[in-house]
Structures are given as C-alpha cells and as structure tokens.
DNA sequence: TTCCAATTGCTTGACATCTAACAATTTGTT
DNA sequence: AACAAATTGTTAGATGTCAAGCAATTGGAA
C-alpha cells in the first residue's frame, strides 16, 4: 500500500485563515518531498537522512562535529548518533577523535562514502531540477528567503506566553 | 535533551545549487514547524497529527472517509487508522458506517472533540500569527502558490526515468 | 452476468526520530 | 583553584509512520 501522491484531494475547505493554510502547505509539501526522497534513496540502500549526512559532509568547508551535523540537518544528537552508526558500519564515514577536546568527534567521508555520493548526486540533482523546473533562480531565492523568515518567526514563540 | 532550534548553524557551504538549497530549506522549515507543533499539542495530550485530524474535521464541508483524511493530511491509510484509534479511544471522534457502501466509514467529531478543538484553536492561531507576523497576506498567498507548484513538480518525477 | 481490478480499512513488522537520563569532559564564575 | 553549569556523544524506552500484505467490498469491462 503506497501513498497515491498524484491524487491530491481537492477540498472545499474555506481558506479561512491564510496563515494557517500557509504553514500547512509548507509541511504538506515537505512531507511529500521526503516521501519521494525516501523512495529514491532506498534504491541505494540509504535513507534520506543518511544521504543528507553524506551530502553535507561532501560540501562542508571546515571540520564538523556530530553536534554540528545535527544543527545543520535539524536532527537531534541522538539521531545523528544512530545515523552515523549505520553509515560507519557500511564504511561510508569515520568518526575521528580530536586532540585538544576529548568530548567531540570530527566526522568525515571515507573514499567509499565519497564514491557513493558522487554516484547518486547527478541523478539526485536531475530529479530536483525536474521538480523545480518551472521555477526561475530568483523565485528559488525568494522561497529560500521566505523559509528563512518563517524559521526566524519561530523564534518569536520562544519568548512568548504560548499558554 | 531537546533540540536547540534557536541556534542555526551558519554554513560556509557554497550555495552551489540553488534548487537543492530550496528544497532543503522547505524540508528544514517544516521539520522545525513540526517540532514546535508537537511541543505545543503535547500540552493538550495530542500529537500534531491528531490535532490536524480534529481540525480538518471541524472545517470539512462534506462527509469524509478515512481515506479522504489521509489524502488531505498526506498520511497513509495505515497511519490514519492508528490516529483515529487513539482519538476514538479518547472519545473525540467516531467512525460511522455508511449504508450503501460497507467498505467505508465516515469520520466525525464528537461534541467532546469539538470542544477540545475550540479550546486549542485560538491559542494555536495566535501562535501561528506570531510566527508569520512579518508576512503580508499576499506574501502568504505567494508561499502557498509556490508550495502548490512544488507539489505539482513532484508529479514530473512520476513519469520520468529516475534511475 | 461474470470475473478481474481497484478501493477501503486493518494488521503486522521494520525502522527512524524523539525525549530523558547518563557519564565524561569542558567552560565559566567566583 | 574549585566548583557549578553547559556541552558532547551515547544508551534506553516510547512513539509514530511507513511498506506490505490481507480480507471484504465495490466497480468496470468483456
């Protein structure tokens, strides 16, 4: 039983609160993106989260700790531990201990890990471009800006009485 | 150990593929929204998914089957079954059998369910408006449009060679 | 009408994330 | 210097979703 993503129920639900509808749309879209992502990466024996780690490691400029990875990918440290356990078992990453700070580990791609990312990446990119084919670069930039603004807005909640 | 959402790691990662970055931003934002949502709804003994069901039921115009709910919320039928089991056990919804079609069940709010939504809704809305306080109505509409367009783009994958 | 395909809701099993608590370590304050 | 507070990575336990498969039912095509 697999989700029929193509059929989206047209609702007669009134657009009675545009802000609510906005957030719902963002979440709904991300859900669909993730479902498709999982489906895609499964072909390579990876979860989306695992690929995201590999991909992030490929393009990072500095050394990253597990904690850094978690912040980047919006995932708890506990999850990062679990994801890395799997990737390490498959030989795609290594955790290096760091002299000068015995708490942290720097995470790096192994040659095998790099090879895998290089194999998946072009296909992944092609798919992504297909999904966003009807967007111009400036529209993409605008979406990114909007998303950053929403995440910024989330911080408003932090300092408010939410009940 | 809870996610520190306020700190977002600034990356020196080059914006080397704006479309990839776009999708990443949508997913990342939705993740944060969901985390905050769960945190909020837990105060009322609900998960976000459970609230979404109650909320959708409040504003629907026609009778909905479980399958309809799943399509609306982008959740599999298996998950809807599980969510409804919990809501039904708490007395917030009922599944009515439908004469003329013995396969489907129509899902409805109970008075208690309605009462709960009514209690949570204003606080929820206030929070949402706080998050999106820096957006105008037309910006919200634009975001919705963008999200719909992305979901539309996902259909392009369906008919393409993804491997 | 008949029979095959699709739909609906459910169950099961796998899996990924989260929260909470922990030990080890580092940082900061007095 | 000493002690409290914060950070890091891990483990354990709970929970929620998904994929796959099932039985019952419905719908459509021959």
mmCIF file of C-alpha atoms (C1' of nucleotides) in Angstrom:
data_model
loop_
_atom_site.group_PDB
_atom_site.id
_atom_site.type_symbol
_atom_site.label_atom_id
_atom_site.label_comp_id
_atom_site.label_asym_id
_atom_site.label_seq_id
_atom_site.Cartn_x
_atom_site.Cartn_y
_atom_site.Cartn_z
ATOM 1 C CA UNK A 1 0.000 0.000 0.000
ATOM 2 C CA UNK A 2 1.753 3.089 -1.146
ATOM 3 C CA UNK A 3 0.666 6.687 -0.920
ATOM 4 C CA UNK A 4 -1.013 7.976 -4.001
ATOM 5 C CA UNK A 5 0.723 11.289 -4.175
ATOM 6 C CA UNK A 6 -0.573 12.202 -7.546
ATOM 7 C CA UNK A 7 -4.108 12.452 -6.353
ATOM 8 C CA UNK A 8 -4.487 15.386 -4.079
ATOM 9 C CA UNK A 9 -7.888 15.739 -2.623
ATOM 10 C CA UNK A 10 -9.435 18.999 -3.660
ATOM 11 C CA UNK A 11 -11.102 20.296 -0.601
ATOM 12 C CA UNK A 12 -13.992 22.576 -0.241
ATOM 13 C CA UNK A 13 -12.395 23.754 2.920
ATOM 14 C CA UNK A 14 -12.557 27.537 3.023
ATOM 15 C CA UNK A 15 -9.319 29.443 3.030
ATOM 16 C CA UNK A 16 -10.438 30.833 6.286
ATOM 17 C CA UNK A 17 -7.055 31.530 7.768
ATOM 18 C CA UNK A 18 -4.399 32.204 5.235
ATOM 19 C CA UNK A 19 -1.576 31.904 7.716
ATOM 20 C CA UNK A 20 -2.683 28.537 8.890
ATOM 21 C CA UNK A 21 -3.042 27.452 5.316
ATOM 22 C CA UNK A 22 0.446 28.706 4.587
ATOM 23 C CA UNK A 23 2.113 26.630 7.266
ATOM 24 C CA UNK A 24 0.012 23.628 6.357
ATOM 25 C CA UNK A 25 1.187 23.949 2.785
ATOM 26 C CA UNK A 26 4.823 24.069 3.775
ATOM 27 C CA UNK A 27 4.528 20.984 5.954
ATOM 28 C CA UNK A 28 2.475 19.105 3.395
ATOM 29 C CA UNK A 29 4.960 19.858 0.661
ATOM 30 C CA UNK A 30 7.900 18.799 2.790
ATOM 31 C CA UNK A 31 6.143 15.569 3.663
ATOM 32 C CA UNK A 32 5.701 14.746 0.029
ATOM 33 C CA UNK A 33 9.273 15.671 -0.759
ATOM 34 C CA UNK A 34 10.506 13.387 1.990
ATOM 35 C CA UNK A 35 8.336 10.500 0.880
ATOM 36 C CA UNK A 36 9.731 10.785 -2.597
ATOM 37 C CA UNK A 37 13.213 11.180 -1.220
ATOM 38 C CA UNK A 38 12.990 8.002 0.841
ATOM 39 C CA UNK A 39 11.660 6.157 -2.165
ATOM 40 C CA UNK A 40 14.576 7.356 -4.245
ATOM 41 C CA UNK A 41 17.382 6.765 -1.779
ATOM 42 C CA UNK A 42 16.153 3.331 -0.838
ATOM 43 C CA UNK A 43 17.389 2.198 -4.240
ATOM 44 C CA UNK A 44 20.890 2.861 -2.990
ATOM 45 C CA UNK A 45 20.371 1.312 0.422
ATOM 46 C CA UNK A 46 20.211 4.680 2.125
ATOM 47 C CA UNK A 47 17.627 6.664 3.982
ATOM 48 C CA UNK A 48 17.158 10.296 3.140
ATOM 49 C CA UNK A 49 18.732 11.277 6.431
ATOM 50 C CA UNK A 50 21.761 9.162 5.699
ATOM 51 C CA UNK A 51 22.176 10.732 2.305
ATOM 52 C CA UNK A 52 21.770 14.188 3.757
ATOM 53 C CA UNK A 53 24.653 13.471 6.080
ATOM 54 C CA UNK A 54 26.869 12.218 3.285
ATOM 55 C CA UNK A 55 25.934 15.151 1.106
ATOM 56 C CA UNK A 56 26.552 17.689 3.829
ATOM 57 C CA UNK A 57 29.930 16.130 4.585
ATOM 58 C CA UNK A 58 30.955 16.351 0.972
ATOM 59 C CA UNK A 59 30.439 20.084 0.787
ATOM 60 C CA UNK A 60 31.419 21.234 4.235
ATOM 61 C CA UNK A 61 34.382 23.538 4.381
ATOM 62 C CA UNK A 62 35.523 23.040 7.964
ATOM 63 C CA UNK A 63 35.633 20.080 10.324
ATOM 64 C CA UNK A 64 32.249 19.199 11.712
ATOM 65 C CA UNK A 65 31.322 17.544 14.948
ATOM 66 C CA UNK A 66 28.274 15.320 15.275
ATOM 67 C CA UNK A 67 26.564 18.188 17.001
ATOM 68 C CA UNK A 68 27.263 20.474 14.054
ATOM 69 C CA UNK A 69 25.709 17.928 11.750
ATOM 70 C CA UNK A 70 22.626 17.798 13.914
ATOM 71 C CA UNK A 71 22.209 21.544 13.797
ATOM 72 C CA UNK A 72 22.679 21.619 10.070
ATOM 73 C CA UNK A 73 20.170 18.891 9.401
ATOM 74 C CA UNK A 74 17.726 19.814 12.161
ATOM 75 C CA UNK A 75 18.022 16.453 13.855
ATOM 76 C CA UNK A 76 18.771 15.611 17.481
ATOM 77 C CA UNK A 77 22.185 14.404 18.576
ATOM 78 C CA UNK A 78 20.670 11.057 19.433
ATOM 79 C CA UNK A 79 19.503 10.643 15.869
ATOM 80 C CA UNK A 80 22.848 11.690 14.480
ATOM 81 C CA UNK A 81 24.488 9.006 16.586
ATOM 82 C CA UNK A 82 22.151 6.420 15.149
ATOM 83 C CA UNK A 83 22.569 7.618 11.573
ATOM 84 C CA UNK A 84 26.336 7.666 11.868
ATOM 85 C CA UNK A 85 26.379 4.195 13.409
ATOM 86 C CA UNK A 86 24.790 2.895 10.264
ATOM 87 C CA UNK A 87 26.913 4.869 7.858
ATOM 88 C CA UNK A 88 30.058 3.875 9.728
ATOM 89 C CA UNK A 89 29.052 0.216 9.696
ATOM 90 C CA UNK A 90 28.737 0.433 5.932
ATOM 91 C CA UNK A 91 32.088 2.145 5.733
ATOM 92 C CA UNK A 92 30.900 5.459 4.343
ATOM 93 C CA UNK A 93 32.046 7.731 7.175
ATOM 94 C CA UNK A 94 34.530 7.725 10.016
ATOM 95 C CA UNK A 95 34.469 9.485 13.359
ATOM 96 C CA UNK A 96 37.855 10.902 14.223
ATOM 97 C CA UNK A 97 38.735 11.782 17.759
ATOM 98 C CA UNK A 98 40.054 15.276 18.171
ATOM 99 C CA UNK A 99 43.107 16.121 20.185
ATOM 100 C CA UNK A 100 42.556 19.030 22.489
ATOM 101 C CA UNK A 101 38.935 18.108 23.106
ATOM 102 C CA UNK A 102 38.135 14.596 24.112
ATOM 103 C CA UNK A 103 34.395 15.103 24.001
ATOM 104 C CA UNK A 104 33.949 15.719 20.319
ATOM 105 C CA UNK A 105 34.464 13.651 17.181
ATOM 106 C CA UNK A 106 35.028 15.026 13.731
ATOM 107 C CA UNK A 107 33.037 13.240 11.075
ATOM 108 C CA UNK A 108 34.495 12.647 7.624
ATOM 109 C CA UNK A 109 33.565 10.858 4.444
ATOM 110 C CA UNK A 110 35.585 7.791 3.570
ATOM 111 C CA UNK A 111 36.642 7.282 -0.044
ATOM 112 C CA UNK A 112 33.773 4.798 -0.358
ATOM 113 C CA UNK A 113 31.389 7.357 1.043
ATOM 114 C CA UNK A 114 32.577 9.950 -1.410
ATOM 115 C CA UNK A 115 32.268 7.485 -4.239
ATOM 116 C CA UNK A 116 28.679 6.757 -3.291
ATOM 117 C CA UNK A 117 27.713 10.423 -3.114
ATOM 118 C CA UNK A 118 29.333 11.011 -6.479
ATOM 119 C CA UNK A 119 27.298 8.171 -7.927
ATOM 120 C CA UNK A 120 23.966 9.337 -6.531
ATOM 121 C CA UNK A 121 24.437 13.068 -6.794
ATOM 122 C CA UNK A 122 23.919 13.643 -10.508
ATOM 123 C CA UNK A 123 20.739 11.593 -10.577
ATOM 124 C CA UNK A 124 19.517 13.304 -7.465
ATOM 125 C CA UNK A 125 20.208 16.708 -8.963
ATOM 126 C CA UNK A 126 18.469 15.826 -12.167
ATOM 127 C CA UNK A 127 15.382 14.868 -10.212
ATOM 128 C CA UNK A 128 15.475 18.017 -8.167
ATOM 129 C CA UNK A 129 15.739 20.141 -11.249
ATOM 130 C CA UNK A 130 12.825 18.327 -12.732
ATOM 131 C CA UNK A 131 10.733 19.031 -9.672
ATOM 132 C CA UNK A 132 11.653 22.698 -9.732
ATOM 133 C CA UNK A 133 11.752 23.028 -13.485
ATOM 134 C CA UNK A 134 9.095 25.692 -13.535
ATOM 135 C CA UNK A 135 10.949 27.945 -11.107
ATOM 136 C CA UNK A 136 13.413 30.634 -12.035
ATOM 137 C CA UNK A 137 16.534 31.188 -9.991
ATOM 138 C CA UNK A 138 15.111 34.308 -8.463
ATOM 139 C CA UNK A 139 11.945 32.508 -7.478
ATOM 140 C CA UNK A 140 14.070 29.894 -5.753
ATOM 141 C CA UNK A 141 15.908 32.619 -3.912
ATOM 142 C CA UNK A 142 12.606 34.072 -2.860
ATOM 143 C CA UNK A 143 11.408 30.751 -1.496
ATOM 144 C CA UNK A 144 14.611 30.372 0.480
ATOM 145 C CA UNK A 145 14.119 33.847 1.868
ATOM 146 C CA UNK A 146 10.558 33.076 2.860
ATOM 147 C CA UNK A 147 11.591 29.864 4.572
ATOM 148 C CA UNK A 148 14.325 31.619 6.495
ATOM 149 C CA UNK A 149 11.830 34.230 7.558
ATOM 150 C CA UNK A 150 9.450 31.581 8.822
ATOM 151 C CA UNK A 151 12.219 29.945 10.808
ATOM 152 C CA UNK A 152 13.045 33.362 12.145
ATOM 153 C CA UNK A 153 9.422 33.827 13.117
ATOM 154 C CA UNK A 154 9.527 30.602 15.079
ATOM 155 C CA UNK A 155 11.840 32.314 17.487
ATOM 156 C CA UNK A 156 9.013 34.690 18.366
ATOM 157 C CA UNK A 157 7.267 31.796 20.009
ATOM 158 C CA UNK A 158 10.214 31.136 22.216
ATOM 159 C CA UNK A 159 9.770 34.297 24.168
ATOM 160 C CA UNK A 160 6.033 34.452 24.295
ATOM 161 C CA UNK A 161 3.371 33.024 26.512
ATOM 162 C CA UNK A 162 2.167 30.134 24.460
ATOM 163 C CA UNK A 163 -0.322 29.176 27.140
ATOM 164 C CA UNK B 1 17.903 16.773 25.630
ATOM 165 C CA UNK B 2 15.834 18.960 23.415
ATOM 166 C CA UNK B 3 16.628 20.474 20.057
ATOM 167 C CA UNK B 4 18.081 23.928 20.240
ATOM 168 C CA UNK B 5 16.114 25.497 17.480
ATOM 169 C CA UNK B 6 17.278 28.973 18.101
ATOM 170 C CA UNK B 7 20.814 28.231 17.112
ATOM 171 C CA UNK B 8 21.053 27.549 13.451
ATOM 172 C CA UNK B 9 24.482 26.693 12.225
ATOM 173 C CA UNK B 10 25.654 29.162 9.663
ATOM 174 C CA UNK B 11 27.413 27.289 6.968
ATOM 175 C CA UNK B 12 30.207 28.361 4.791
ATOM 176 C CA UNK B 13 28.770 25.916 2.366
ATOM 177 C CA UNK B 14 28.577 27.487 -1.050
ATOM 178 C CA UNK B 15 25.121 27.951 -2.468
ATOM 179 C CA UNK B 16 26.231 25.751 -5.235
ATOM 180 C CA UNK B 17 22.865 24.506 -6.308
ATOM 181 C CA UNK B 18 20.050 26.861 -5.592
ATOM 182 C CA UNK B 19 17.367 24.305 -6.305
ATOM 183 C CA UNK B 20 18.801 21.817 -3.919
ATOM 184 C CA UNK B 21 19.069 24.537 -1.334
ATOM 185 C CA UNK B 22 15.472 25.483 -1.962
ATOM 186 C CA UNK B 23 14.089 22.045 -1.250
ATOM 187 C CA UNK B 24 16.372 21.656 1.730
ATOM 188 C CA UNK B 25 15.008 24.890 3.134
ATOM 189 C CA UNK B 26 11.423 23.788 2.743
ATOM 190 C CA UNK B 27 12.058 20.495 4.489
ATOM 191 C CA UNK B 28 14.128 22.082 7.228
ATOM 192 C CA UNK B 29 11.448 24.662 7.908
ATOM 193 C CA UNK B 30 8.719 22.053 8.018
ATOM 194 C CA UNK B 31 10.769 19.968 10.425
ATOM 195 C CA UNK B 32 11.092 22.888 12.788
ATOM 196 C CA UNK B 33 7.424 23.709 12.485
ATOM 197 C CA UNK B 34 6.514 20.144 13.319
ATOM 198 C CA UNK B 35 8.847 20.011 16.292
ATOM 199 C CA UNK B 36 7.246 23.114 17.686
ATOM 200 C CA UNK B 37 3.828 21.796 16.865
ATOM 201 C CA UNK B 38 4.419 18.557 18.756
ATOM 202 C CA UNK B 39 5.730 20.513 21.700
ATOM 203 C CA UNK B 40 2.624 22.665 21.720
ATOM 204 C CA UNK B 41 -0.001 19.984 21.253
ATOM 205 C CA UNK B 42 1.549 17.693 23.829
ATOM 206 C CA UNK B 43 0.235 20.122 26.431
ATOM 207 C CA UNK B 44 -3.242 19.031 25.442
ATOM 208 C CA UNK B 45 -2.443 15.355 25.263
ATOM 209 C CA UNK B 46 -2.460 15.353 21.476
ATOM 210 C CA UNK B 47 0.059 14.789 18.756
ATOM 211 C CA UNK B 48 0.207 17.210 15.879
ATOM 212 C CA UNK B 49 -1.267 14.581 13.583
ATOM 213 C CA UNK B 50 -4.154 14.044 15.950
ATOM 214 C CA UNK B 51 -4.874 17.742 16.115
ATOM 215 C CA UNK B 52 -4.669 18.024 12.362
ATOM 216 C CA UNK B 53 -7.354 15.405 12.091
ATOM 217 C CA UNK B 54 -9.609 17.151 14.594
ATOM 218 C CA UNK B 55 -9.022 20.482 12.933
ATOM 219 C CA UNK B 56 -9.704 19.150 9.461
ATOM 220 C CA UNK B 57 -12.888 17.503 10.664
ATOM 221 C CA UNK B 58 -14.117 20.724 12.175
ATOM 222 C CA UNK B 59 -13.946 22.606 8.901
ATOM 223 C CA UNK B 60 -14.843 19.976 6.370
ATOM 224 C CA UNK B 61 -17.978 20.628 4.401
ATOM 225 C CA UNK B 62 -18.888 17.118 3.282
ATOM 226 C CA UNK B 63 -18.617 13.677 4.840
ATOM 227 C CA UNK B 64 -15.095 12.343 4.816
ATOM 228 C CA UNK B 65 -13.866 8.790 4.758
ATOM 229 C CA UNK B 66 -10.622 7.771 6.422
ATOM 230 C CA UNK B 67 -9.081 7.657 3.009
ATOM 231 C CA UNK B 68 -10.113 11.257 2.357
ATOM 232 C CA UNK B 69 -8.488 12.296 5.596
ATOM 233 C CA UNK B 70 -5.291 10.583 4.579
ATOM 234 C CA UNK B 71 -5.188 12.387 1.284
ATOM 235 C CA UNK B 72 -5.867 15.698 2.932
ATOM 236 C CA UNK B 73 -3.177 15.271 5.543
ATOM 237 C CA UNK B 74 -0.673 13.429 3.349
ATOM 238 C CA UNK B 75 -0.633 10.405 5.595
ATOM 239 C CA UNK B 76 -1.109 6.749 4.701
ATOM 240 C CA UNK B 77 -4.305 4.919 5.444
ATOM 241 C CA UNK B 78 -2.437 2.785 7.943
ATOM 242 C CA UNK B 79 -1.471 5.873 9.888
ATOM 243 C CA UNK B 80 -4.965 7.293 9.763
ATOM 244 C CA UNK B 81 -6.247 4.062 11.246
ATOM 245 C CA UNK B 82 -3.811 4.363 14.097
ATOM 246 C CA UNK B 83 -4.510 8.052 14.698
ATOM 247 C CA UNK B 84 -8.256 7.502 14.689
ATOM 248 C CA UNK B 85 -7.931 4.548 17.068
ATOM 249 C CA UNK B 86 -6.394 6.895 19.590
ATOM 250 C CA UNK B 87 -8.812 9.743 19.032
ATOM 251 C CA UNK B 88 -11.742 7.361 19.206
ATOM 252 C CA UNK B 89 -10.466 5.833 22.436
ATOM 253 C CA UNK B 90 -10.358 9.305 23.949
ATOM 254 C CA UNK B 91 -13.840 9.978 22.678
ATOM 255 C CA UNK B 92 -13.010 12.809 20.311
ATOM 256 C CA UNK B 93 -14.176 11.215 17.069
ATOM 257 C CA UNK B 94 -16.494 8.482 15.894
ATOM 258 C CA UNK B 95 -16.405 6.294 12.806
ATOM 259 C CA UNK B 96 -19.845 5.877 11.337
ATOM 260 C CA UNK B 97 -20.598 3.057 8.977
ATOM 261 C CA UNK B 98 -22.193 4.159 5.754
ATOM 262 C CA UNK B 99 -25.176 2.482 4.259
ATOM 263 C CA UNK B 100 -24.790 1.810 0.592
ATOM 264 C CA UNK B 101 -21.056 1.177 0.917
ATOM 265 C CA UNK B 102 -19.897 -1.248 3.519
ATOM 266 C CA UNK B 103 -16.225 -0.581 2.922
ATOM 267 C CA UNK B 104 -16.031 2.999 4.045
ATOM 268 C CA UNK B 105 -16.531 4.794 7.347
ATOM 269 C CA UNK B 106 -17.401 8.425 7.751
ATOM 270 C CA UNK B 107 -15.420 10.141 10.425
ATOM 271 C CA UNK B 108 -16.995 12.820 12.610
ATOM 272 C CA UNK B 109 -16.087 14.928 15.602
ATOM 273 C CA UNK B 110 -17.896 14.150 18.821
ATOM 274 C CA UNK B 111 -19.102 17.056 20.949
ATOM 275 C CA UNK B 112 -16.050 16.473 23.179
ATOM 276 C CA UNK B 113 -13.808 16.588 20.135
ATOM 277 C CA UNK B 114 -15.352 19.833 19.005
ATOM 278 C CA UNK B 115 -14.988 21.255 22.468
ATOM 279 C CA UNK B 116 -11.309 20.394 22.513
ATOM 280 C CA UNK B 117 -10.626 21.942 19.128
ATOM 281 C CA UNK B 118 -12.464 25.063 20.209
ATOM 282 C CA UNK B 119 -10.295 25.265 23.279
ATOM 283 C CA UNK B 120 -6.991 24.824 21.462
ATOM 284 C CA UNK B 121 -7.782 26.686 18.269
ATOM 285 C CA UNK B 122 -7.494 30.300 19.414
ATOM 286 C CA UNK B 123 -4.163 29.703 21.119
ATOM 287 C CA UNK B 124 -2.930 27.812 18.119
ATOM 288 C CA UNK B 125 -3.973 30.601 15.793
ATOM 289 C CA UNK B 126 -2.329 33.200 17.962
ATOM 290 C CA UNK B 127 0.920 31.278 17.783
ATOM 291 C CA UNK B 128 0.687 30.870 14.062
ATOM 292 C CA UNK B 129 0.108 34.549 13.571
ATOM 293 C CA UNK B 130 3.082 35.283 15.735
ATOM 294 C CA UNK B 131 5.260 33.044 13.607
ATOM 295 C CA UNK B 132 4.060 34.662 10.413
ATOM 296 C CA UNK B 133 3.744 38.149 11.832
ATOM 297 C CA UNK B 134 6.190 39.604 9.357
ATOM 298 C CA UNK B 135 4.296 38.310 6.345
ATOM 299 C CA UNK B 136 1.583 40.141 4.489
ATOM 300 C CA UNK B 137 -1.469 38.322 3.199
ATOM 301 C CA UNK B 138 -0.203 38.482 -0.339
ATOM 302 C CA UNK B 139 3.133 37.049 0.684
ATOM 303 C CA UNK B 140 1.302 34.173 2.327
ATOM 304 C CA UNK B 141 -0.653 33.619 -0.843
ATOM 305 C CA UNK B 142 2.579 33.587 -2.776
ATOM 306 C CA UNK B 143 4.085 30.979 -0.493
ATOM 307 C CA UNK B 144 1.028 28.798 -0.897
ATOM 308 C CA UNK B 145 1.308 29.161 -4.637
ATOM 309 C CA UNK B 146 4.960 28.206 -4.574
ATOM 310 C CA UNK B 147 4.256 25.158 -2.447
ATOM 311 C CA UNK B 148 1.486 24.030 -4.746
ATOM 312 C CA UNK B 149 3.816 24.451 -7.661
ATOM 313 C CA UNK B 150 6.450 22.308 -5.999
ATOM 314 C CA UNK B 151 3.911 19.583 -5.318
ATOM 315 C CA UNK B 152 2.894 19.880 -8.923
ATOM 316 C CA UNK B 153 6.512 19.497 -9.949
ATOM 317 C CA UNK B 154 6.746 16.287 -7.967
ATOM 318 C CA UNK B 155 4.435 14.741 -10.490
ATOM 319 C CA UNK B 156 7.083 15.236 -13.122
ATOM 320 C CA UNK B 157 9.143 12.602 -11.356
ATOM 321 C CA UNK B 158 6.375 10.100 -11.641
ATOM 322 C CA UNK B 159 6.720 9.822 -15.360
ATOM 323 C CA UNK B 160 10.437 10.077 -15.677
ATOM 324 C CA UNK B 161 13.300 7.693 -15.529
ATOM 325 C CA UNK B 162 14.601 8.268 -12.049
ATOM 326 C CA UNK B 163 17.251 5.684 -12.462
ATOM 327 C "C1'" DT C 1 -23.891 -11.512 -15.650
ATOM 328 C "C1'" DT C 2 -19.401 -12.609 -14.534
ATOM 329 C "C1'" DC C 3 -14.995 -12.022 -13.365
ATOM 330 C "C1'" DC C 4 -10.922 -9.278 -12.736
ATOM 331 C "C1'" DA C 5 -9.061 -4.958 -10.985
ATOM 332 C "C1'" DA C 6 -9.262 -1.252 -7.775
ATOM 333 C "C1'" DT C 7 -10.554 0.603 -3.323
ATOM 334 C "C1'" DT C 8 -11.004 0.667 1.696
ATOM 335 C "C1'" DG C 9 -9.655 -0.131 6.250
ATOM 336 C "C1'" DC C 10 -6.840 -3.096 9.179
ATOM 337 C "C1'" DT C 11 -2.782 -5.771 10.956
ATOM 338 C "C1'" DT C 12 1.942 -6.735 11.245
ATOM 339 C "C1'" DG C 13 6.781 -5.828 11.326
ATOM 340 C "C1'" DA C 14 10.526 -2.735 10.396
ATOM 341 C "C1'" DC C 15 12.540 1.465 11.183
ATOM 342 C "C1'" DA C 16 13.585 6.363 12.322
ATOM 343 C "C1'" DT C 17 13.012 10.010 15.372
ATOM 344 C "C1'" DC C 18 12.190 11.839 19.678
ATOM 345 C "C1'" DT C 19 12.650 12.547 24.951
ATOM 346 C "C1'" DA C 20 15.069 11.630 29.027
ATOM 347 C "C1'" DA C 21 18.794 10.389 31.562
ATOM 348 C "C1'" DC C 22 23.783 9.411 31.898
ATOM 349 C "C1'" DA C 23 28.979 9.840 32.083
ATOM 350 C "C1'" DA C 24 32.770 12.266 30.522
ATOM 351 C "C1'" DT C 25 34.572 16.493 29.545
ATOM 352 C "C1'" DT C 26 34.970 21.421 29.019
ATOM 353 C "C1'" DT C 27 33.842 26.189 30.152
ATOM 354 C "C1'" DG C 28 32.930 29.848 33.117
ATOM 355 C "C1'" DT C 29 32.373 32.089 37.535
ATOM 356 C "C1'" DT C 30 33.644 33.257 41.953
ATOM 357 C "C1'" DA D 1 41.857 26.811 42.289
ATOM 358 C "C1'" DA D 2 37.427 24.962 42.891
ATOM 359 C "C1'" DC D 3 33.008 24.161 41.958
ATOM 360 C "C1'" DA D 4 28.779 24.839 39.236
ATOM 361 C "C1'" DA D 5 26.849 24.935 34.601
ATOM 362 C "C1'" DA D 6 26.943 23.742 29.873
ATOM 363 C "C1'" DT D 7 28.291 20.699 26.053
ATOM 364 C "C1'" DT D 8 29.036 16.297 23.708
ATOM 365 C "C1'" DG D 9 28.013 11.771 22.422
ATOM 366 C "C1'" DT D 10 25.618 7.569 23.935
ATOM 367 C "C1'" DT D 11 22.007 4.498 25.550
ATOM 368 C "C1'" DA D 12 17.303 3.077 26.665
ATOM 369 C "C1'" DG D 13 12.491 3.365 26.027
ATOM 370 C "C1'" DA D 14 8.371 5.183 23.833
ATOM 371 C "C1'" DT D 15 6.038 6.513 19.894
ATOM 372 C "C1'" DG D 16 4.668 7.338 15.224
ATOM 373 C "C1'" DT D 17 4.986 6.456 10.392
ATOM 374 C "C1'" DC D 18 5.649 3.612 6.571
ATOM 375 C "C1'" DA D 19 5.550 -0.626 3.393
ATOM 376 C "C1'" DA D 20 3.496 -4.848 2.517
ATOM 377 C "C1'" DG D 21 0.023 -7.888 2.625
ATOM 378 C "C1'" DC D 22 -4.820 -9.271 3.808
ATOM 379 C "C1'" DA D 23 -9.964 -9.708 3.578
ATOM 380 C "C1'" DA D 24 -14.045 -7.600 2.369
ATOM 381 C "C1'" DT D 25 -16.322 -4.934 -0.835
ATOM 382 C "C1'" DT D 26 -17.192 -2.305 -4.968
ATOM 383 C "C1'" DG D 27 -16.747 -1.008 -9.835
ATOM 384 C "C1'" DG D 28 -15.900 -1.837 -14.677
ATOM 385 C "C1'" DA D 29 -15.072 -4.481 -18.799
ATOM 386 C "C1'" DA D 30 -15.998 -8.323 -21.547
#
